[in-house]
mmCIF file of C-alpha atoms in Angstrom:
data_model
loop_
_atom_site.group_PDB
_atom_site.id
_atom_site.type_symbol
_atom_site.label_atom_id
_atom_site.label_comp_id
_atom_site.label_asym_id
_atom_site.label_seq_id
_atom_site.Cartn_x
_atom_site.Cartn_y
_atom_site.Cartn_z
ATOM 1 C CA MET A 1146 116.604 -172.311 241.620
ATOM 2 C CA VAL A 1147 115.168 -168.993 240.010
ATOM 3 C CA VAL A 1148 116.000 -169.069 236.150
ATOM 4 C CA PRO A 1149 117.439 -165.373 235.079
ATOM 5 C CA LEU A 1150 115.652 -163.187 232.436
ATOM 6 C CA VAL A 1151 118.844 -163.533 229.682
ATOM 7 C CA VAL A 1152 119.707 -160.407 228.231
ATOM 8 C CA GLY A 1153 122.240 -160.211 225.011
ATOM 9 C CA ILE A 1154 124.070 -156.298 225.262
ATOM 10 C CA ASP A 1155 126.711 -154.988 222.939
ATOM 11 C CA GLY A 1156 126.634 -151.023 223.703
ATOM 12 C CA SER A 1157 124.215 -150.301 221.037
ATOM 13 C CA GLU A 1158 120.870 -148.262 222.395
ATOM 14 C CA ALA A 1159 118.844 -150.415 221.150
ATOM 15 C CA SER A 1160 120.597 -153.429 223.646
ATOM 16 C CA LEU A 1161 120.935 -150.961 227.020
ATOM 17 C CA GLU A 1162 116.895 -149.942 225.664
ATOM 18 C CA ALA A 1163 116.548 -153.903 225.829
ATOM 19 C CA VAL A 1164 118.443 -153.822 228.889
ATOM 20 C CA GLU A 1165 115.873 -151.479 230.601
ATOM 21 C CA TRP A 1166 112.939 -153.540 229.382
ATOM 22 C CA ALA A 1167 114.097 -156.239 230.853
ATOM 23 C CA ALA A 1168 115.373 -155.260 234.273
ATOM 24 C CA ASP A 1169 111.530 -153.832 234.467
ATOM 25 C CA GLU A 1170 110.109 -157.688 233.371
ATOM 26 C CA ALA A 1171 112.718 -159.197 235.822
ATOM 27 C CA LEU A 1172 110.822 -157.058 238.997
ATOM 28 C CA ARG A 1173 107.513 -158.087 237.165
ATOM 29 C CA HIS A 1174 108.356 -161.624 237.877
ATOM 30 C CA GLN A 1175 110.532 -161.667 241.123
ATOM 31 C CA VAL A 1176 113.510 -163.159 238.848
ATOM 32 C CA PRO A 1177 117.014 -161.956 238.558
ATOM 33 C CA LEU A 1178 118.311 -160.427 235.321
ATOM 34 C CA HIS A 1179 121.694 -161.508 233.675
ATOM 35 C CA LEU A 1180 123.383 -159.520 231.020
ATOM 36 C CA VAL A 1181 125.773 -161.125 228.499
ATOM 37 C CA HIS A 1182 128.011 -159.988 226.438
ATOM 38 C CA ALA A 1183 129.622 -162.429 223.390
ATOM 39 C CA ALA A 1184 132.258 -161.196 221.281
ATOM 40 C CA ALA A 1185 133.763 -164.136 218.626
ATOM 41 C CA ALA A 1186 136.698 -162.398 217.336
ATOM 42 C CA ALA A 1187 137.739 -160.609 220.619
ATOM 43 C CA PRO A 1188 137.388 -160.784 224.009
ATOM 44 C CA GLY A 1189 134.105 -158.860 225.034
ATOM 45 C CA GLU A 1190 134.548 -155.544 226.655
ATOM 46 C CA PRO A 1191 133.496 -155.987 230.930
ATOM 47 C CA ASP A 1192 133.001 -152.322 230.413
ATOM 48 C CA LEU A 1193 129.974 -152.650 228.533
ATOM 49 C CA VAL A 1194 128.390 -155.008 231.435
ATOM 50 C CA ALA A 1195 128.799 -152.476 234.170
ATOM 51 C CA ALA A 1196 127.562 -149.402 232.152
ATOM 52 C CA ALA A 1197 124.557 -151.479 231.139
ATOM 53 C CA SER A 1198 124.037 -153.090 235.062
ATOM 54 C CA GLU A 1199 124.091 -149.364 236.026
ATOM 55 C CA ARG A 1200 121.152 -148.651 233.538
ATOM 56 C CA ALA A 1201 119.709 -151.745 234.942
ATOM 57 C CA ARG A 1202 119.631 -150.706 238.455
ATOM 58 C CA LYS A 1203 118.875 -147.280 237.549
ATOM 59 C CA GLY A 1204 115.133 -147.902 236.574
ATOM 60 C CA ALA A 1205 113.863 -151.258 238.628
ATOM 61 C CA PRO A 1206 116.828 -150.768 241.786
ATOM 62 C CA ALA A 1207 115.392 -153.373 244.058
ATOM 63 C CA VAL A 1208 116.202 -156.472 240.937
ATOM 64 C CA GLN A 1209 118.831 -159.148 241.015
ATOM 65 C CA VAL A 1210 122.099 -157.833 238.485
ATOM 66 C CA SER A 1211 124.675 -160.280 237.117
ATOM 67 C CA GLY A 1212 126.290 -160.278 234.562
ATOM 68 C CA GLU A 1213 129.706 -161.932 232.056
ATOM 69 C CA VAL A 1214 131.290 -161.730 229.432
ATOM 70 C CA LEU A 1215 132.221 -164.297 226.067
ATOM 71 C CA HIS A 1216 134.510 -165.418 223.800
ATOM 72 C CA ASP A 1217 131.765 -166.722 221.576
ATOM 73 C CA ASP A 1218 129.521 -165.573 219.135
ATOM 74 C CA ALA A 1219 126.095 -163.384 219.804
ATOM 75 C CA ALA A 1220 124.010 -165.117 218.588
ATOM 76 C CA SER A 1221 125.367 -168.931 219.665
ATOM 77 C CA ALA A 1222 126.126 -167.359 223.219
ATOM 78 C CA LEU A 1223 122.747 -166.270 223.791
ATOM 79 C CA VAL A 1224 120.825 -169.580 222.603
ATOM 80 C CA GLY A 1225 123.294 -171.577 224.992
ATOM 81 C CA LYS A 1226 122.029 -169.349 228.113
ATOM 82 C CA GLY A 1227 118.257 -169.910 226.909
ATOM 83 C CA ARG A 1228 118.211 -172.964 227.754
ATOM 84 C CA ASN A 1229 118.211 -172.462 231.809
ATOM 85 C CA ALA A 1230 116.549 -168.526 231.230
ATOM 86 C CA PHE A 1231 113.201 -167.626 231.837
ATOM 87 C CA ALA A 1232 113.679 -165.258 228.494
ATOM 88 C CA VAL A 1233 116.001 -164.564 225.923
ATOM 89 C CA VAL A 1234 115.762 -160.373 225.556
ATOM 90 C CA VAL A 1235 117.603 -158.875 222.508
ATOM 91 C CA GLY A 1236 117.415 -154.921 221.022
ATOM 92 C CA SER A 1237 116.193 -154.675 217.419
ATOM 93 C CA ARG A 1238 118.935 -154.242 215.837
ATOM 94 C CA GLY A 1239 122.507 -154.281 217.089
ATOM 95 C CA LEU A 1240 126.158 -152.807 216.569
ATOM 96 C CA GLY A 1241 127.069 -154.740 213.557
ATOM 97 C CA ASP A 1242 124.022 -155.647 211.667
ATOM 98 C CA LEU A 1243 123.725 -153.736 208.232
ATOM 99 C CA ALA A 1244 121.493 -150.426 208.105
ATOM 100 C CA GLY A 1245 118.913 -151.858 205.793
ATOM 101 C CA LEU A 1246 118.256 -154.689 207.907
ATOM 102 C CA LEU A 1247 114.851 -154.141 210.142
ATOM 103 C CA LEU A 1248 116.605 -157.036 212.883
ATOM 104 C CA GLY A 1249 119.212 -157.654 214.307
ATOM 105 C CA SER A 1250 120.573 -161.206 212.566
ATOM 106 C CA VAL A 1251 121.918 -162.178 216.306
ATOM 107 C CA GLY A 1252 118.024 -161.461 217.584
ATOM 108 C CA LEU A 1253 116.379 -163.634 214.410
ATOM 109 C CA ALA A 1254 119.281 -166.401 215.007
ATOM 110 C CA VAL A 1255 118.043 -165.783 218.065
ATOM 111 C CA ALA A 1256 114.237 -166.285 218.135
ATOM 112 C CA ALA A 1257 114.747 -168.610 215.682
ATOM 113 C CA HIS A 1258 116.961 -171.609 217.801
ATOM 114 C CA ALA A 1259 116.454 -170.352 221.377
ATOM 115 C CA ASP A 1260 114.817 -173.197 223.925
ATOM 116 C CA CYS A 1261 112.689 -170.914 225.849
ATOM 117 C CA PRO A 1262 111.005 -168.047 224.948
ATOM 118 C CA VAL A 1263 113.027 -164.722 223.136
ATOM 119 C CA VAL A 1264 112.061 -161.042 223.255
ATOM 120 C CA VAL A 1265 112.482 -158.573 220.947
ATOM 121 C CA VAL A 1266 112.168 -154.868 222.403
ATOM 122 C CA ARG A 1267 110.915 -152.617 219.003
ATOM 123 C CA GLY A 1268 108.970 -149.791 219.114
ATOM 124 C CA GLY A 1269 109.295 -146.449 220.517
ATOM 125 C CA VAL A 1270 108.926 -145.202 224.714
ATOM 126 C CA GLU A 1271 105.010 -145.568 224.775
ATOM 127 C CA HIS A 1272 105.551 -149.446 223.772
ATOM 128 C CA ARG A 1273 108.636 -150.050 225.516
ATOM 129 C CA HIS A 1274 107.148 -148.424 229.099
ATOM 130 C CA THR A 1275 103.539 -150.515 229.072
ATOM 131 C CA ARG A 1276 101.427 -147.233 229.037
ATOM 132 C CA PHE A 1277 98.580 -149.088 226.805
ATOM 133 C CA GLY A 1278 97.395 -151.798 228.908
ATOM 134 C CA SER A 1279 97.133 -154.224 226.838
ATOM 135 C CA VAL A 1280 99.167 -157.365 226.102
ATOM 136 C CA VAL A 1281 97.866 -159.218 222.804
ATOM 137 C CA VAL A 1282 98.130 -162.560 221.418
ATOM 138 C CA GLY A 1283 97.844 -163.969 218.253
ATOM 139 C CA VAL A 1284 96.103 -167.227 218.144
ATOM 140 C CA GLU A 1285 96.503 -170.145 215.048
ATOM 141 C CA GLU A 1286 93.974 -173.077 214.785
ATOM 142 C CA GLY A 1287 95.194 -176.429 215.930
ATOM 143 C CA GLU A 1288 97.961 -176.778 219.026
ATOM 144 C CA GLY A 1289 100.882 -174.573 217.536
ATOM 145 C CA SER A 1290 100.098 -171.448 219.700
ATOM 146 C CA ASP A 1291 98.672 -172.346 223.484
ATOM 147 C CA THR A 1292 101.980 -172.181 225.455
ATOM 148 C CA ALA A 1293 102.338 -168.919 223.253
ATOM 149 C CA VAL A 1294 98.210 -168.496 224.733
ATOM 150 C CA GLU A 1295 99.613 -169.224 228.096
ATOM 151 C CA PHE A 1296 102.804 -166.947 228.537
ATOM 152 C CA ALA A 1297 100.525 -163.824 227.547
ATOM 153 C CA PHE A 1298 97.982 -164.784 229.835
ATOM 154 C CA ARG A 1299 100.752 -164.072 232.497
ATOM 155 C CA GLU A 1300 101.982 -160.998 230.903
ATOM 156 C CA ALA A 1301 98.239 -158.937 231.507
ATOM 157 C CA HIS A 1302 98.308 -160.847 234.987
ATOM 158 C CA VAL A 1303 101.245 -159.505 236.246
ATOM 159 C CA ARG A 1304 101.442 -156.487 234.639
ATOM 160 C CA ARG A 1305 97.483 -156.203 235.519
ATOM 161 C CA CYS A 1306 95.976 -155.625 231.857
ATOM 162 C CA ARG A 1307 93.830 -156.695 229.687
ATOM 163 C CA LEU A 1308 94.517 -159.046 227.016
ATOM 164 C CA VAL A 1309 93.339 -159.080 223.624
ATOM 165 C CA ALA A 1310 93.128 -162.301 221.578
ATOM 166 C CA VAL A 1311 93.797 -162.316 217.810
ATOM 167 C CA HIS A 1312 92.763 -165.269 215.199
ATOM 168 C CA ALA A 1313 92.245 -164.206 211.990
ATOM 169 C CA TRP A 1314 91.302 -166.357 209.552
ATOM 170 C CA SER A 1315 90.589 -166.302 205.454
ATOM 171 C CA VAL A 1316 89.000 -168.706 202.885
ATOM 172 C CA PRO A 1317 91.652 -170.695 200.939
ATOM 173 C CA VAL A 1318 91.354 -169.739 196.828
ATOM 174 C CA GLY A 1319 89.200 -171.752 194.993
ATOM 175 C CA SER A 1320 87.199 -173.160 198.005
ATOM 176 C CA PRO A 1321 84.158 -174.930 197.075
ATOM 177 C CA GLY A 1322 80.874 -173.749 198.256
ATOM 178 C CA PRO A 1323 77.088 -172.776 197.012
ATOM 179 C CA PRO A 1324 76.319 -169.602 194.852
ATOM 180 C CA GLY A 1325 76.013 -166.725 197.425
ATOM 181 C CA LEU A 1326 77.620 -168.116 200.276
ATOM 182 C CA SER A 1327 79.330 -165.439 202.756
ATOM 183 C CA GLY A 1328 83.676 -166.427 203.065
ATOM 184 C CA TYR A 1329 82.808 -166.999 207.150
ATOM 185 C CA ALA A 1330 80.044 -169.382 206.807
ATOM 186 C CA LEU A 1331 82.414 -171.455 204.355
ATOM 187 C CA GLN A 1332 85.223 -171.046 206.877
ATOM 188 C CA ALA A 1333 82.459 -172.337 209.207
ATOM 189 C CA GLN A 1334 81.900 -175.454 208.097
ATOM 190 C CA ARG A 1335 84.935 -176.378 208.400
ATOM 191 C CA ARG A 1336 84.963 -174.945 212.102
ATOM 192 C CA PRO A 1337 84.351 -171.423 213.629
ATOM 193 C CA PRO A 1338 86.995 -169.093 213.935
ATOM 194 C CA ALA A 1339 85.405 -168.211 216.772
ATOM 195 C CA GLU A 1340 84.960 -171.789 218.076
ATOM 196 C CA VAL A 1341 88.583 -171.374 218.071
ATOM 197 C CA LEU A 1342 89.836 -168.553 219.738
ATOM 198 C CA ALA A 1343 87.472 -170.127 222.005
ATOM 199 C CA ASP A 1344 89.038 -172.953 222.674
ATOM 200 C CA ALA A 1345 92.670 -171.988 222.912
ATOM 201 C CA LEU A 1346 91.035 -169.025 225.725
ATOM 202 C CA ARG A 1347 89.611 -171.524 228.201
ATOM 203 C CA ASP A 1348 91.897 -173.481 230.039
ATOM 204 C CA PRO A 1349 93.998 -170.685 230.985
ATOM 205 C CA ALA A 1350 90.893 -167.509 231.632
ATOM 206 C CA LYS A 1351 90.063 -170.352 234.170
ATOM 207 C CA GLN A 1352 93.532 -170.054 235.619
ATOM 208 C CA TYR A 1353 93.905 -165.816 235.746
ATOM 209 C CA GLN A 1354 90.441 -164.924 236.136
ATOM 210 C CA ASP A 1355 91.155 -161.294 236.932
ATOM 211 C CA VAL A 1356 93.007 -161.143 233.604
ATOM 212 C CA PRO A 1357 90.684 -158.878 231.226
ATOM 213 C CA VAL A 1358 89.679 -160.650 227.843
ATOM 214 C CA SER A 1359 89.256 -159.033 224.735
ATOM 215 C CA SER A 1360 88.277 -161.509 221.433
ATOM 216 C CA GLU A 1361 88.811 -161.012 218.401
ATOM 217 C CA VAL A 1362 88.306 -162.372 214.838
ATOM 218 C CA VAL A 1363 88.982 -160.867 212.188
ATOM 219 C CA GLU A 1364 88.873 -162.135 207.952
ATOM 220 C CA GLY A 1365 91.827 -161.126 206.748
ATOM 221 C CA PRO A 1366 95.675 -161.823 206.641
ATOM 222 C CA THR A 1367 97.458 -162.629 210.313
ATOM 223 C CA ARG A 1368 100.162 -160.221 209.650
ATOM 224 C CA ARG A 1369 97.843 -157.426 209.051
ATOM 225 C CA ALA A 1370 95.500 -157.875 212.088
ATOM 226 C CA LEU A 1371 98.398 -158.503 214.374
ATOM 227 C CA LEU A 1372 100.259 -155.412 213.449
ATOM 228 C CA ASN A 1373 96.674 -153.968 214.143
ATOM 229 C CA ALA A 1374 96.037 -154.664 217.008
ATOM 230 C CA ALA A 1375 99.666 -153.925 218.490
ATOM 231 C CA SER A 1376 99.481 -150.805 217.176
ATOM 232 C CA GLY A 1377 98.063 -150.225 221.020
ATOM 233 C CA ALA A 1378 99.493 -152.521 222.524
ATOM 234 C CA ASP A 1379 102.573 -152.705 225.086
ATOM 235 C CA LEU A 1380 103.711 -156.785 224.173
ATOM 236 C CA LEU A 1381 103.411 -158.737 221.354
ATOM 237 C CA VAL A 1382 103.228 -162.506 221.467
ATOM 238 C CA VAL A 1383 103.196 -165.532 218.627
ATOM 239 C CA GLY A 1384 103.894 -168.716 219.126
ATOM 240 C CA ALA A 1385 106.088 -170.718 217.362
ATOM 241 C CA ARG A 1386 106.091 -174.882 216.078
ATOM 242 C CA ARG A 1387 109.252 -176.742 216.779
ATOM 243 C CA ARG A 1388 110.987 -178.788 213.523
ATOM 244 C CA HIS A 1389 110.684 -182.379 212.720
ATOM 245 C CA GLY A 1390 113.786 -183.303 212.509
ATOM 246 C CA HIS A 1391 115.539 -180.595 212.753
ATOM 247 C CA VAL A 1392 117.300 -178.133 215.610
ATOM 248 C CA GLY A 1393 115.304 -174.524 215.939
ATOM 249 C CA LEU A 1394 111.518 -173.007 215.379
ATOM 250 C CA GLN A 1395 109.817 -172.431 212.033
ATOM 251 C CA LEU A 1396 109.120 -168.632 211.909
ATOM 252 C CA GLY A 1397 107.068 -168.603 209.323
ATOM 253 C CA LEU A 1398 105.495 -164.925 207.651
ATOM 254 C CA VAL A 1399 103.557 -164.219 210.552
ATOM 255 C CA ASN A 1400 106.457 -164.904 212.711
ATOM 256 C CA HIS A 1401 109.322 -162.826 210.418
ATOM 257 C CA ALA A 1402 106.625 -160.098 209.824
ATOM 258 C CA MET A 1403 106.577 -159.056 213.416
ATOM 259 C CA LEU A 1404 110.033 -159.457 214.128
ATOM 260 C CA HIS A 1405 110.361 -157.356 211.583
ATOM 261 C CA HIS A 1406 107.411 -154.572 211.363
ATOM 262 C CA ALA A 1407 105.617 -154.935 215.217
ATOM 263 C CA PRO A 1408 105.780 -151.143 216.741
ATOM 264 C CA CYS A 1409 105.648 -152.703 220.179
ATOM 265 C CA PRO A 1410 107.939 -155.441 221.898
ATOM 266 C CA VAL A 1411 107.555 -158.934 220.303
ATOM 267 C CA VAL A 1412 107.960 -162.145 222.156
ATOM 268 C CA VAL A 1413 108.178 -165.629 220.534
ATOM 269 C CA VAL A 1414 107.287 -168.766 222.041
ATOM 270 C CA PRO A 1415 108.191 -172.031 220.842
ATOM 271 C CA ARG A 1416 105.995 -174.854 221.568
ATOM 272 C CA ILE A 1417 106.806 -177.475 224.478
#
C-alpha cells in the first residue's frame, strides 16, 4: 500500500498554502494526498476539507485526494496520522496561534513528535514554487543527519535540481593549540570539516548520480550558514535525533531557528 502525504488544515491561508505545496509534492512522488482537519473542542467543519480538496485539485488535478474530519486536538491527530505517512505537512501559522508566534504551536508540536518527516511550509511564492532549482541540506558531524541527507538527495532527484550540502563548524572556545594555528587547522586536528561532509554525501551520491551536488564548508554558526543558504533554495532539510528514554525528537537550537526563521519550506527528518 502506498502511504499518503498528510496535510493538516484549519482554514487559514497558511494551511491552504501548505495544501498547494503538498499537492505538488504528492505529484512529484506519485503518492496520494490526505487532508486532515481536527478540532478538540467541537466537531470539525467538513466544508474546510472540501474547500482544501478543491484547491489541491486545482493546482495538481492528477493527484488522488482524500480527507477526513477528526474530533481531536490537531497536534495529536497529525502525529497519529504521521505513523503511516510519507510525510506530514503543516502551514507556518494557524488560526488559533498568537500573532507574535513565528511558527504555530501545532506545527512545532508535530515537528517534535512525529515519526515521519514533517514539512513546515514557509516563505513567499518564489520559495514555495520551486523557482530556485535548489535543495539545501544541513550536515552535522556523526550520524544525526544521515536520513536527512538521503531525504534531500531524493528530493533533488524528483525535482531535477541541484543539492547544496552545508556543514558549518567552529572551534570550541578555549580549545588548546599551538600559537598562530588557524581555526581550520585546529579543527582538522580532530576531524577535517571537509571530510565530515564528504563522508555524509558519499553513499547517497552513488545512488542518485543524476543529482548535481555543491558542498559548502562554513566556519561559523550553523544557524547563520543554513539561513544564508536557504535564501536561494526551494527547500531546506534538517535532521533530528530521537530523544533517549523519551518520546519525540531532539529539536535543538538550530532546528528551532530554521522552523521559525527559514525563508523557504523546511523539512525535519527524524533519524531512523
